[in-house]
């Protein structure tokens, strides 16, 4: 009898091993995500390996992770709407606590007129306070190919990446009195009409606008399976020393992006803060 039992365990191990492995490659959408808005504007492609969000004059659409996380290295491969998706067609990928005083980390593509560079805005909210916008002109066309947009979040730093290039760093300066996100956050993605906030109005003759998303595996510590403190431990690879700060190559790439492509940084917008720049601005300038 011993042999079949052993066989059963080997089979079980293989099955469990298989599940863990697939977590790191091409998970289907349903495994980690659900549609949250505009069901009839969401299309699942390639057996759920790709999702298309649409925006027309009736509705936008969006999806979000089932779970909330307290640390991780999150990513989404995205191709954003082309064909005259003017400023106002907003494509997003972000983390949000969805609480009344929310923590949030945003990638927002603001669109642009045909032939002009697409602006990518990032923002950081802590305890309901945002206003930390940075904007860059992208050095590639995000409407023609998929790129990987990533958010590293550990107890030391939050880093926004495009592919492997860091474009923004927000350090944990809690000990210097700078707020840092502490609330569990959900991963969300949306395509919506933000033209109320834009100088250009959407031309609906070019609708529907379509964004494509891939990469639904999640490397994160979910606050359902662990408590928050547990999520800060170094047994999660994104929390270990290699991820506490940028390495020299990353630093150089980051400085290059800031110098060449950044067209707005709240830390340089003195008129906006008559009572002084937010604390983190003065620390990060060193
Ligand atoms: C742009 O429009 C062309 C022609 O209608 C279409 O073939 C193409 O897929 C569209 N591209 C995007 C990114 O929507
Ligand atoms: C984008 O808009 C311009 C100006 O209205 C037009 O000439 C061009 O054909 C449009 N491009 C597409 C792909 O629809
Ligand atoms: C931020 O850093 C402090 C140490 O300076 C640490 O105690 C705290 O847990 C960190 N906060 C988060 C949310 O990771």
PDB file of C-alpha atoms and ligand atoms in Angstrom:
ATOM      1  CA  UNK A   1       0.000   0.000   0.000  1.00  0.00           C
ATOM      2  CA  UNK A   2       2.916   2.322   0.691  1.00  0.00           C
ATOM      3  CA  UNK A   3       3.773   2.789  -2.947  1.00  0.00           C
ATOM      4  CA  UNK A   4       0.447   4.172  -4.248  1.00  0.00           C
ATOM      5  CA  UNK A   5       0.366   6.544  -1.260  1.00  0.00           C
ATOM      6  CA  UNK A   6       3.838   7.818  -2.115  1.00  0.00           C
ATOM      7  CA  UNK A   7       2.728   8.106  -5.736  1.00  0.00           C
ATOM      8  CA  UNK A   8      -0.186  10.204  -4.623  1.00  0.00           C
ATOM      9  CA  UNK A   9       2.105  12.572  -2.723  1.00  0.00           C
ATOM     10  CA  UNK A  10       4.444  12.912  -5.678  1.00  0.00           C
ATOM     11  CA  UNK A  11       1.466  13.762  -7.837  1.00  0.00           C
ATOM     12  CA  UNK A  12       0.287  16.267  -5.241  1.00  0.00           C
ATOM     13  CA  UNK A  13       3.740  17.872  -5.124  1.00  0.00           C
ATOM     14  CA  UNK A  14       3.804  18.131  -8.895  1.00  0.00           C
ATOM     15  CA  UNK A  15       0.399  19.765  -8.891  1.00  0.00           C
ATOM     16  CA  UNK A  16       1.343  22.252  -6.170  1.00  0.00           C
ATOM     17  CA  UNK A  17       4.662  22.947  -7.877  1.00  0.00           C
ATOM     18  CA  UNK A  18       2.815  23.555 -11.126  1.00  0.00           C
ATOM     19  CA  UNK A  19       0.526  26.099  -9.520  1.00  0.00           C
ATOM     20  CA  UNK A  20       3.393  28.081  -8.052  1.00  0.00           C
ATOM     21  CA  UNK A  21       5.324  28.064 -11.318  1.00  0.00           C
ATOM     22  CA  UNK A  22       2.368  29.322 -13.323  1.00  0.00           C
ATOM     23  CA  UNK A  23       2.075  32.222 -10.900  1.00  0.00           C
ATOM     24  CA  UNK A  24       5.235  33.613 -12.419  1.00  0.00           C
ATOM     25  CA  UNK A  25       4.329  33.331 -16.037  1.00  0.00           C
ATOM     26  CA  UNK A  26       1.187  33.703 -17.991  1.00  0.00           C
ATOM     27  CA  UNK A  27      -1.722  33.567 -15.553  1.00  0.00           C
ATOM     28  CA  UNK A  28      -5.186  33.957 -16.951  1.00  0.00           C
ATOM     29  CA  UNK A  29      -7.033  37.108 -15.981  1.00  0.00           C
ATOM     30  CA  UNK A  30      -9.670  35.302 -13.887  1.00  0.00           C
ATOM     31  CA  UNK A  31      -7.123  33.813 -11.588  1.00  0.00           C
ATOM     32  CA  UNK A  32      -6.246  37.135  -9.944  1.00  0.00           C
ATOM     33  CA  UNK A  33      -8.571  39.766 -11.410  1.00  0.00           C
ATOM     34  CA  UNK A  34     -12.214  40.620 -12.021  1.00  0.00           C
ATOM     35  CA  UNK A  35     -14.024  43.180 -14.145  1.00  0.00           C
ATOM     36  CA  UNK A  36     -15.161  46.064 -11.949  1.00  0.00           C
ATOM     37  CA  UNK A  37     -16.763  48.452 -14.401  1.00  0.00           C
ATOM     38  CA  UNK A  38     -18.297  48.459 -17.879  1.00  0.00           C
ATOM     39  CA  UNK A  39     -18.677  44.702 -18.333  1.00  0.00           C
ATOM     40  CA  UNK A  40     -19.894  45.061 -21.919  1.00  0.00           C
ATOM     41  CA  UNK A  41     -16.824  47.206 -22.729  1.00  0.00           C
ATOM     42  CA  UNK A  42     -14.379  44.488 -21.690  1.00  0.00           C
ATOM     43  CA  UNK A  43     -13.155  41.811 -24.065  1.00  0.00           C
ATOM     44  CA  UNK A  44     -11.164  38.748 -23.041  1.00  0.00           C
ATOM     45  CA  UNK A  45      -8.684  37.516 -25.663  1.00  0.00           C
ATOM     46  CA  UNK A  46      -6.304  34.597 -26.024  1.00  0.00           C
ATOM     47  CA  UNK A  47      -7.975  32.485 -23.296  1.00  0.00           C
ATOM     48  CA  UNK A  48      -7.896  35.327 -20.805  1.00  0.00           C
ATOM     49  CA  UNK A  49      -4.187  36.080 -21.337  1.00  0.00           C
ATOM     50  CA  UNK A  50      -5.124  39.464 -22.745  1.00  0.00           C
ATOM     51  CA  UNK A  51      -7.869  41.928 -21.849  1.00  0.00           C
ATOM     52  CA  UNK A  52      -9.145  44.773 -23.965  1.00  0.00           C
ATOM     53  CA  UNK A  53     -10.813  47.747 -22.304  1.00  0.00           C
ATOM     54  CA  UNK A  54     -12.942  50.101 -24.413  1.00  0.00           C
ATOM     55  CA  UNK A  55     -14.144  53.648 -23.967  1.00  0.00           C
ATOM     56  CA  UNK A  56     -16.956  55.237 -25.938  1.00  0.00           C
ATOM     57  CA  UNK A  57     -19.356  58.059 -25.208  1.00  0.00           C
ATOM     58  CA  UNK A  58     -21.518  55.716 -23.117  1.00  0.00           C
ATOM     59  CA  UNK A  59     -18.969  54.147 -20.816  1.00  0.00           C
ATOM     60  CA  UNK A  60     -15.407  53.322 -19.995  1.00  0.00           C
ATOM     61  CA  UNK A  61     -14.313  50.116 -18.296  1.00  0.00           C
ATOM     62  CA  UNK A  62     -11.990  48.682 -15.714  1.00  0.00           C
ATOM     63  CA  UNK A  63     -10.787  45.733 -13.693  1.00  0.00           C
ATOM     64  CA  UNK A  64      -9.158  45.048 -10.353  1.00  0.00           C
ATOM     65  CA  UNK A  65      -7.448  42.324  -8.341  1.00  0.00           C
ATOM     66  CA  UNK A  66      -9.544  40.200  -6.006  1.00  0.00           C
ATOM     67  CA  UNK A  67      -7.062  40.745  -3.204  1.00  0.00           C
ATOM     68  CA  UNK A  68      -5.273  43.609  -1.505  1.00  0.00           C
ATOM     69  CA  UNK A  69      -1.510  43.607  -1.022  1.00  0.00           C
ATOM     70  CA  UNK A  70       0.963  45.213   1.371  1.00  0.00           C
ATOM     71  CA  UNK A  71       4.180  44.829  -0.597  1.00  0.00           C
ATOM     72  CA  UNK A  72       5.230  43.474  -3.947  1.00  0.00           C
ATOM     73  CA  UNK A  73       6.657  44.020  -7.382  1.00  0.00           C
ATOM     74  CA  UNK A  74       3.546  44.612  -9.460  1.00  0.00           C
ATOM     75  CA  UNK A  75       3.425  44.894 -13.194  1.00  0.00           C
ATOM     76  CA  UNK A  76       1.132  45.177 -16.178  1.00  0.00           C
ATOM     77  CA  UNK A  77       1.968  44.953 -19.862  1.00  0.00           C
ATOM     78  CA  UNK A  78      -0.047  47.610 -21.607  1.00  0.00           C
ATOM     79  CA  UNK A  79      -0.720  48.992 -25.039  1.00  0.00           C
ATOM     80  CA  UNK A  80      -2.625  52.223 -24.818  1.00  0.00           C
ATOM     81  CA  UNK A  81      -5.196  53.585 -27.277  1.00  0.00           C
ATOM     82  CA  UNK A  82      -3.852  55.167 -30.436  1.00  0.00           C
ATOM     83  CA  UNK A  83      -5.670  56.789 -33.327  1.00  0.00           C
ATOM     84  CA  UNK A  84      -6.351  60.234 -32.002  1.00  0.00           C
ATOM     85  CA  UNK A  85      -7.033  59.320 -28.436  1.00  0.00           C
ATOM     86  CA  UNK A  86      -6.708  62.930 -27.399  1.00  0.00           C
ATOM     87  CA  UNK A  87      -5.736  64.186 -24.008  1.00  0.00           C
ATOM     88  CA  UNK A  88      -8.760  63.143 -22.017  1.00  0.00           C
ATOM     89  CA  UNK A  89      -8.704  59.464 -22.900  1.00  0.00           C
ATOM     90  CA  UNK A  90      -7.120  58.283 -19.669  1.00  0.00           C
ATOM     91  CA  UNK A  91      -5.558  54.827 -19.417  1.00  0.00           C
ATOM     92  CA  UNK A  92      -4.453  53.730 -15.959  1.00  0.00           C
ATOM     93  CA  UNK A  93      -2.723  51.067 -13.917  1.00  0.00           C
ATOM     94  CA  UNK A  94      -2.530  51.748 -10.199  1.00  0.00           C
ATOM     95  CA  UNK A  95      -2.635  50.483  -6.652  1.00  0.00           C
ATOM     96  CA  UNK A  96      -5.288  51.867  -4.331  1.00  0.00           C
ATOM     97  CA  UNK A  97      -6.453  51.177  -0.791  1.00  0.00           C
ATOM     98  CA  UNK A  98      -9.986  52.337  -1.692  1.00  0.00           C
ATOM     99  CA  UNK A  99     -10.414  53.765   1.804  1.00  0.00           C
ATOM    100  CA  UNK A 100     -11.767  57.202   2.677  1.00  0.00           C
ATOM    101  CA  UNK A 101      -8.241  58.507   3.321  1.00  0.00           C
ATOM    102  CA  UNK A 102      -6.696  56.461   0.600  1.00  0.00           C
ATOM    103  CA  UNK A 103      -3.174  55.441  -0.273  1.00  0.00           C
ATOM    104  CA  UNK A 104      -2.631  55.213  -4.012  1.00  0.00           C
ATOM    105  CA  UNK A 105       0.191  54.800  -6.551  1.00  0.00           C
ATOM    106  CA  UNK A 106      -0.782  55.842 -10.077  1.00  0.00           C
ATOM    107  CA  UNK A 107       0.322  55.361 -13.649  1.00  0.00           C
ATOM    108  CA  UNK A 108      -1.941  57.536 -15.819  1.00  0.00           C
ATOM    109  CA  UNK A 109      -1.547  57.936 -19.562  1.00  0.00           C
ATOM    110  CA  UNK A 110      -3.087  61.256 -20.460  1.00  0.00           C
ATOM    111  CA  UNK A 111      -3.258  60.720 -24.219  1.00  0.00           C
ATOM    112  CA  UNK A 112      -2.396  63.413 -26.770  1.00  0.00           C
ATOM    113  CA  UNK A 113      -3.154  64.685 -30.248  1.00  0.00           C
ATOM    114  CA  UNK A 114      -2.144  62.534 -33.219  1.00  0.00           C
ATOM    115  CA  UNK A 115       1.590  62.691 -33.787  1.00  0.00           C
ATOM    116  CA  UNK A 116       2.418  64.175 -30.397  1.00  0.00           C
ATOM    117  CA  UNK A 117       4.209  62.405 -27.557  1.00  0.00           C
ATOM    118  CA  UNK A 118       1.949  60.751 -25.027  1.00  0.00           C
ATOM    119  CA  UNK A 119       2.292  62.128 -21.522  1.00  0.00           C
ATOM    120  CA  UNK A 120       2.576  59.717 -18.630  1.00  0.00           C
ATOM    121  CA  UNK A 121       1.644  61.094 -15.237  1.00  0.00           C
ATOM    122  CA  UNK A 122       2.485  59.396 -11.969  1.00  0.00           C
ATOM    123  CA  UNK A 123       1.173  60.289  -8.543  1.00  0.00           C
ATOM    124  CA  UNK A 124       1.490  59.153  -4.944  1.00  0.00           C
ATOM    125  CA  UNK A 125      -1.322  59.497  -2.404  1.00  0.00           C
ATOM    126  CA  UNK A 126      -0.849  58.860   1.285  1.00  0.00           C
ATOM    127  CA  UNK A 127      -3.763  59.134   3.718  1.00  0.00           C
ATOM    128  CA  UNK A 128      -5.907  60.832   1.103  1.00  0.00           C
ATOM    129  CA  UNK A 129      -3.295  63.461   0.237  1.00  0.00           C
ATOM    130  CA  UNK A 130      -1.989  63.410  -3.332  1.00  0.00           C
ATOM    131  CA  UNK A 131      -0.817  66.365  -5.370  1.00  0.00           C
ATOM    132  CA  UNK A 132       2.528  64.664  -6.033  1.00  0.00           C
ATOM    133  CA  UNK A 133       2.254  64.649  -9.817  1.00  0.00           C
ATOM    134  CA  UNK A 134       5.190  64.056 -12.077  1.00  0.00           C
ATOM    135  CA  UNK A 135       4.846  63.978 -15.848  1.00  0.00           C
ATOM    136  CA  UNK A 136       7.148  62.627 -18.516  1.00  0.00           C
ATOM    137  CA  UNK A 137       7.070  62.673 -22.296  1.00  0.00           C
ATOM    138  CA  UNK A 138       7.545  59.060 -23.330  1.00  0.00           C
ATOM    139  CA  UNK A 139      10.592  58.239 -25.483  1.00  0.00           C
ATOM    140  CA  UNK A 140       8.660  55.570 -27.396  1.00  0.00           C
ATOM    141  CA  UNK A 141       5.171  55.140 -28.784  1.00  0.00           C
ATOM    142  CA  UNK A 142       3.115  53.309 -26.123  1.00  0.00           C
ATOM    143  CA  UNK A 143       0.231  52.880 -28.576  1.00  0.00           C
ATOM    144  CA  UNK A 144       2.141  50.688 -31.015  1.00  0.00           C
ATOM    145  CA  UNK A 145       3.624  48.058 -28.680  1.00  0.00           C
ATOM    146  CA  UNK A 146       3.192  46.497 -25.290  1.00  0.00           C
ATOM    147  CA  UNK A 147       5.502  47.747 -22.557  1.00  0.00           C
ATOM    148  CA  UNK A 148       5.849  46.636 -18.989  1.00  0.00           C
ATOM    149  CA  UNK A 149       4.819  49.162 -16.352  1.00  0.00           C
ATOM    150  CA  UNK A 150       5.919  48.183 -12.874  1.00  0.00           C
ATOM    151  CA  UNK A 151       5.555  49.234  -9.273  1.00  0.00           C
ATOM    152  CA  UNK A 152       7.997  48.049  -6.653  1.00  0.00           C
ATOM    153  CA  UNK A 153       6.661  48.582  -3.145  1.00  0.00           C
ATOM    154  CA  UNK A 154       8.605  47.491  -0.095  1.00  0.00           C
ATOM    155  CA  UNK A 155       9.337  49.041   3.339  1.00  0.00           C
ATOM    156  CA  UNK A 156      12.269  51.008   1.868  1.00  0.00           C
ATOM    157  CA  UNK A 157      11.086  52.452  -1.401  1.00  0.00           C
ATOM    158  CA  UNK A 158       8.409  52.687  -4.033  1.00  0.00           C
ATOM    159  CA  UNK A 159       9.760  52.663  -7.578  1.00  0.00           C
ATOM    160  CA  UNK A 160       7.836  53.205 -10.802  1.00  0.00           C
ATOM    161  CA  UNK A 161       9.411  51.486 -13.806  1.00  0.00           C
ATOM    162  CA  UNK A 162       8.836  51.482 -17.533  1.00  0.00           C
ATOM    163  CA  UNK A 163      10.238  48.143 -18.649  1.00  0.00           C
ATOM    164  CA  UNK A 164      13.496  48.113 -16.669  1.00  0.00           C
ATOM    165  CA  UNK A 165      13.946  51.873 -16.468  1.00  0.00           C
ATOM    166  CA  UNK A 166      13.090  53.500 -13.142  1.00  0.00           C
ATOM    167  CA  UNK A 167      11.160  56.724 -13.736  1.00  0.00           C
ATOM    168  CA  UNK A 168      10.225  57.612 -10.177  1.00  0.00           C
ATOM    169  CA  UNK A 169      11.424  56.828  -6.670  1.00  0.00           C
ATOM    170  CA  UNK A 170       9.500  57.553  -3.490  1.00  0.00           C
ATOM    171  CA  UNK A 171      11.538  56.660  -0.442  1.00  0.00           C
ATOM    172  CA  UNK A 172      10.310  55.663   2.977  1.00  0.00           C
ATOM    173  CA  UNK A 173      11.314  58.737   4.964  1.00  0.00           C
ATOM    174  CA  UNK A 174       8.789  58.037   7.710  1.00  0.00           C
ATOM    175  CA  UNK A 175      11.518  58.693  10.281  1.00  0.00           C
ATOM    176  CA  UNK A 176      11.925  62.229   8.811  1.00  0.00           C
ATOM    177  CA  UNK A 177       8.204  62.907   8.983  1.00  0.00           C
ATOM    178  CA  UNK A 178       7.311  62.131   5.362  1.00  0.00           C
ATOM    179  CA  UNK A 179       4.152  60.046   4.917  1.00  0.00           C
ATOM    180  CA  UNK A 180       4.547  56.600   3.308  1.00  0.00           C
ATOM    181  CA  UNK A 181       1.751  54.225   2.266  1.00  0.00           C
ATOM    182  CA  UNK A 182       0.786  51.722   4.948  1.00  0.00           C
ATOM    183  CA  UNK A 183      -2.650  50.553   3.870  1.00  0.00           C
ATOM    184  CA  UNK A 184      -3.246  47.336   1.924  1.00  0.00           C
ATOM    185  CA  UNK A 185      -3.865  48.161  -1.727  1.00  0.00           C
ATOM    186  CA  UNK A 186      -5.725  46.585  -4.586  1.00  0.00           C
ATOM    187  CA  UNK A 187      -4.392  46.573  -8.168  1.00  0.00           C
ATOM    188  CA  UNK A 188      -6.676  48.334 -10.633  1.00  0.00           C
ATOM    189  CA  UNK A 189      -6.727  49.354 -14.293  1.00  0.00           C
ATOM    190  CA  UNK A 190      -9.193  51.595 -16.083  1.00  0.00           C
ATOM    191  CA  UNK A 191      -9.898  53.383 -19.336  1.00  0.00           C
ATOM    192  CA  UNK A 192     -12.057  56.447 -18.770  1.00  0.00           C
ATOM    193  CA  UNK A 193     -13.125  59.863 -19.933  1.00  0.00           C
ATOM    194  CA  UNK A 194     -11.088  62.503 -18.132  1.00  0.00           C
ATOM    195  CA  UNK A 195     -11.571  65.303 -20.601  1.00  0.00           C
ATOM    196  CA  UNK A 196     -13.227  67.546 -18.005  1.00  0.00           C
ATOM    197  CA  UNK A 197      -9.711  68.051 -16.671  1.00  0.00           C
ATOM    198  CA  UNK A 198      -8.050  68.457 -20.040  1.00  0.00           C
ATOM    199  CA  UNK A 199      -7.677  71.398 -22.412  1.00  0.00           C
ATOM    200  CA  UNK A 200      -8.776  69.168 -25.311  1.00  0.00           C
ATOM    201  CA  UNK A 201     -12.166  67.516 -25.629  1.00  0.00           C
ATOM    202  CA  UNK A 202     -12.440  63.919 -26.789  1.00  0.00           C
ATOM    203  CA  UNK A 203     -13.517  63.602 -30.395  1.00  0.00           C
ATOM    204  CA  UNK A 204     -16.003  60.744 -30.212  1.00  0.00           C
ATOM    205  CA  UNK A 205     -15.823  60.278 -33.971  1.00  0.00           C
ATOM    206  CA  UNK A 206     -12.627  58.305 -33.237  1.00  0.00           C
ATOM    207  CA  UNK A 207     -14.276  56.124 -30.566  1.00  0.00           C
ATOM    208  CA  UNK A 208     -14.224  53.419 -29.377  1.00  0.00           C
ATOM    209  CA  UNK A 209     -10.777  53.822 -27.830  1.00  0.00           C
ATOM    210  CA  UNK A 210      -9.134  50.567 -26.872  1.00  0.00           C
ATOM    211  CA  UNK A 211      -6.419  49.644 -24.401  1.00  0.00           C
ATOM    212  CA  UNK A 212      -4.858  46.197 -24.164  1.00  0.00           C
ATOM    213  CA  UNK A 213      -3.504  44.578 -21.002  1.00  0.00           C
ATOM    214  CA  UNK A 214      -1.406  41.445 -20.443  1.00  0.00           C
ATOM    215  CA  UNK A 215       0.538  39.928 -17.566  1.00  0.00           C
ATOM    216  CA  UNK A 216      -1.951  38.915 -14.908  1.00  0.00           C
ATOM    217  CA  UNK A 217       0.452  37.080 -12.635  1.00  0.00           C
ATOM    218  CA  UNK A 218       1.049  38.927  -9.371  1.00  0.00           C
ATOM    219  CA  UNK A 219       4.220  39.062  -7.278  1.00  0.00           C
ATOM    220  CA  UNK A 220       2.813  40.510  -4.097  1.00  0.00           C
ATOM    221  CA  UNK A 221       2.153  39.768  -0.448  1.00  0.00           C
ATOM    222  CA  UNK A 222      -1.602  39.631  -0.073  1.00  0.00           C
ATOM    223  CA  UNK A 223      -2.929  40.945   3.168  1.00  0.00           C
ATOM    224  CA  UNK A 224      -5.477  38.173   3.164  1.00  0.00           C
ATOM    225  CA  UNK A 225      -2.911  35.420   3.602  1.00  0.00           C
ATOM    226  CA  UNK A 226      -0.567  37.430   5.889  1.00  0.00           C
ATOM    227  CA  UNK A 227      -0.788  40.346   8.246  1.00  0.00           C
ATOM    228  CA  UNK A 228       0.776  43.638   7.195  1.00  0.00           C
ATOM    229  CA  UNK A 229       4.008  43.199   9.204  1.00  0.00           C
ATOM    230  CA  UNK A 230       4.479  39.786   7.638  1.00  0.00           C
ATOM    231  CA  UNK A 231       4.482  41.470   4.209  1.00  0.00           C
ATOM    232  CA  UNK A 232       7.573  43.531   5.158  1.00  0.00           C
ATOM    233  CA  UNK A 233       9.764  40.485   5.808  1.00  0.00           C
ATOM    234  CA  UNK A 234      12.717  39.604   3.616  1.00  0.00           C
ATOM    235  CA  UNK A 235      11.436  36.152   2.751  1.00  0.00           C
ATOM    236  CA  UNK A 236       9.586  38.008   0.002  1.00  0.00           C
ATOM    237  CA  UNK A 237      12.229  38.624  -2.657  1.00  0.00           C
ATOM    238  CA  UNK A 238      11.131  42.192  -3.422  1.00  0.00           C
ATOM    239  CA  UNK A 239      11.838  43.117   0.221  1.00  0.00           C
ATOM    240  CA  UNK A 240      15.426  41.957   0.290  1.00  0.00           C
ATOM    241  CA  UNK A 241      18.463  44.189   0.275  1.00  0.00           C
ATOM    242  CA  UNK A 242      18.858  44.297  -3.513  1.00  0.00           C
ATOM    243  CA  UNK A 243      15.563  46.168  -3.658  1.00  0.00           C
ATOM    244  CA  UNK A 244      16.205  48.721  -0.896  1.00  0.00           C
ATOM    245  CA  UNK A 245      17.624  51.260  -3.313  1.00  0.00           C
ATOM    246  CA  UNK A 246      18.440  51.614  -7.000  1.00  0.00           C
ATOM    247  CA  UNK A 247      21.688  50.040  -8.143  1.00  0.00           C
ATOM    248  CA  UNK A 248      24.239  52.278  -9.942  1.00  0.00           C
ATOM    249  CA  UNK A 249      22.990  51.345 -13.419  1.00  0.00           C
ATOM    250  CA  UNK A 250      19.402  52.057 -12.430  1.00  0.00           C
ATOM    251  CA  UNK A 251      20.422  55.357 -10.818  1.00  0.00           C
ATOM    252  CA  UNK A 252      22.044  56.476 -14.029  1.00  0.00           C
ATOM    253  CA  UNK A 253      19.013  55.495 -16.114  1.00  0.00           C
ATOM    254  CA  UNK A 254      16.750  57.289 -13.644  1.00  0.00           C
ATOM    255  CA  UNK A 255      18.806  60.503 -13.767  1.00  0.00           C
ATOM    256  CA  UNK A 256      18.725  60.359 -17.540  1.00  0.00           C
ATOM    257  CA  UNK A 257      14.914  60.110 -17.606  1.00  0.00           C
ATOM    258  CA  UNK A 258      14.570  62.997 -15.153  1.00  0.00           C
ATOM    259  CA  UNK A 259      16.907  65.163 -17.208  1.00  0.00           C
ATOM    260  CA  UNK A 260      15.615  64.366 -20.682  1.00  0.00           C
ATOM    261  CA  UNK A 261      11.943  63.468 -20.380  1.00  0.00           C
ATOM    262  CA  UNK A 262      10.428  64.937 -17.239  1.00  0.00           C
ATOM    263  CA  UNK A 263       8.279  67.925 -18.091  1.00  0.00           C
ATOM    264  CA  UNK A 264       6.615  68.465 -14.720  1.00  0.00           C
ATOM    265  CA  UNK A 265       7.631  67.724 -11.154  1.00  0.00           C
ATOM    266  CA  UNK A 266       5.520  68.953  -8.246  1.00  0.00           C
ATOM    267  CA  UNK A 267       8.766  69.404  -6.334  1.00  0.00           C
ATOM    268  CA  UNK A 268       9.719  72.200  -8.750  1.00  0.00           C
ATOM    269  CA  UNK A 269       6.321  73.905  -8.621  1.00  0.00           C
ATOM    270  CA  UNK A 270       6.953  76.451  -5.874  1.00  0.00           C
ATOM    271  CA  UNK A 271       3.962  78.705  -6.725  1.00  0.00           C
ATOM    272  CA  UNK A 272       1.692  75.757  -6.035  1.00  0.00           C
ATOM    273  CA  UNK A 273       2.980  75.419  -2.477  1.00  0.00           C
ATOM    274  CA  UNK A 274       3.041  78.955  -1.014  1.00  0.00           C
ATOM    275  CA  UNK A 275       3.709  77.543   2.460  1.00  0.00           C
ATOM    276  CA  UNK A 276       6.662  75.469   1.316  1.00  0.00           C
ATOM    277  CA  UNK A 277       7.251  72.368  -0.764  1.00  0.00           C
ATOM    278  CA  UNK A 278       6.236  68.995   0.646  1.00  0.00           C
ATOM    279  CA  UNK A 279       8.956  67.663   2.946  1.00  0.00           C
ATOM    280  CA  UNK A 280      10.077  64.818   0.691  1.00  0.00           C
ATOM    281  CA  UNK A 281      11.055  67.328  -2.030  1.00  0.00           C
ATOM    282  CA  UNK A 282      13.819  68.832   0.056  1.00  0.00           C
ATOM    283  CA  UNK A 283      15.139  65.479   1.197  1.00  0.00           C
ATOM    284  CA  UNK A 284      15.218  63.955  -2.277  1.00  0.00           C
ATOM    285  CA  UNK A 285      17.117  66.886  -3.752  1.00  0.00           C
ATOM    286  CA  UNK A 286      20.263  65.913  -1.797  1.00  0.00           C
TER     287      UNK A 286
HETATM  288  C1  LIG B   1      -5.914  52.530 -35.669  1.00  0.00           C
HETATM  289  O1  LIG B   1      -6.820  52.490 -36.743  1.00  0.00           O
HETATM  290  C2  LIG B   1      -6.460  51.527 -37.739  1.00  0.00           C
HETATM  291  C3  LIG B   1      -7.411  51.692 -38.918  1.00  0.00           C
HETATM  292  O2  LIG B   1      -8.739  51.821 -38.454  1.00  0.00           O
HETATM  293  C4  LIG B   1      -6.517  50.147 -37.103  1.00  0.00           C
HETATM  294  O3  LIG B   1      -6.173  49.159 -38.047  1.00  0.00           O
HETATM  295  C5  LIG B   1      -5.559  50.094 -35.923  1.00  0.00           C
HETATM  296  O4  LIG B   1      -5.666  48.859 -35.268  1.00  0.00           O
HETATM  297  C6  LIG B   1      -5.854  51.211 -34.940  1.00  0.00           C
HETATM  298  N1  LIG B   1      -4.808  51.240 -33.938  1.00  0.00           N
HETATM  299  C7  LIG B   1      -5.071  51.323 -32.647  1.00  0.00           C
HETATM  300  C8  LIG B   1      -3.881  51.333 -31.764  1.00  0.00           C
HETATM  301  O5  LIG B   1      -6.192  51.403 -32.173  1.00  0.00           O
HETATM  302  C1  LIG B   2      -6.356  62.148 -36.418  1.00  0.00           C
HETATM  303  O1  LIG B   2      -6.901  63.457 -36.505  1.00  0.00           O
HETATM  304  C2  LIG B   2      -6.388  64.213 -37.575  1.00  0.00           C
HETATM  305  C3  LIG B   2      -6.976  65.626 -37.473  1.00  0.00           C
HETATM  306  O2  LIG B   2      -8.348  65.579 -37.235  1.00  0.00           O
HETATM  307  C4  LIG B   2      -6.724  63.522 -38.891  1.00  0.00           C
HETATM  308  O3  LIG B   2      -6.173  64.249 -39.960  1.00  0.00           O
HETATM  309  C5  LIG B   2      -6.141  62.101 -38.877  1.00  0.00           C
HETATM  310  O4  LIG B   2      -6.522  61.406 -40.032  1.00  0.00           O
HETATM  311  C6  LIG B   2      -6.647  61.342 -37.668  1.00  0.00           C
HETATM  312  N1  LIG B   2      -5.980  60.047 -37.592  1.00  0.00           N
HETATM  313  C7  LIG B   2      -6.638  58.900 -37.442  1.00  0.00           C
HETATM  314  C8  LIG B   2      -5.797  57.683 -37.398  1.00  0.00           C
HETATM  315  O5  LIG B   2      -7.851  58.823 -37.351  1.00  0.00           O
HETATM  316  C1  LIG B   3       9.125  52.782   6.909  1.00  0.00           C
HETATM  317  O1  LIG B   3      10.383  52.763   7.552  1.00  0.00           O
HETATM  318  C2  LIG B   3      10.336  52.607   8.954  1.00  0.00           C
HETATM  319  C3  LIG B   3      11.764  52.718   9.466  1.00  0.00           C
HETATM  320  O2  LIG B   3      12.277  53.984   9.178  1.00  0.00           O
HETATM  321  C4  LIG B   3       9.718  51.273   9.292  1.00  0.00           C
HETATM  322  O3  LIG B   3       9.608  51.132  10.697  1.00  0.00           O
HETATM  323  C5  LIG B   3       8.311  51.195   8.679  1.00  0.00           C
HETATM  324  O4  LIG B   3       7.768  49.896   8.858  1.00  0.00           O
HETATM  325  C6  LIG B   3       8.350  51.489   7.182  1.00  0.00           C
HETATM  326  N1  LIG B   3       6.987  51.647   6.718  1.00  0.00           N
HETATM  327  C7  LIG B   3       6.428  50.857   5.827  1.00  0.00           C
HETATM  328  C8  LIG B   3       4.995  51.127   5.516  1.00  0.00           C
HETATM  329  O5  LIG B   3       7.014  49.978   5.244  1.00  0.00           O
END
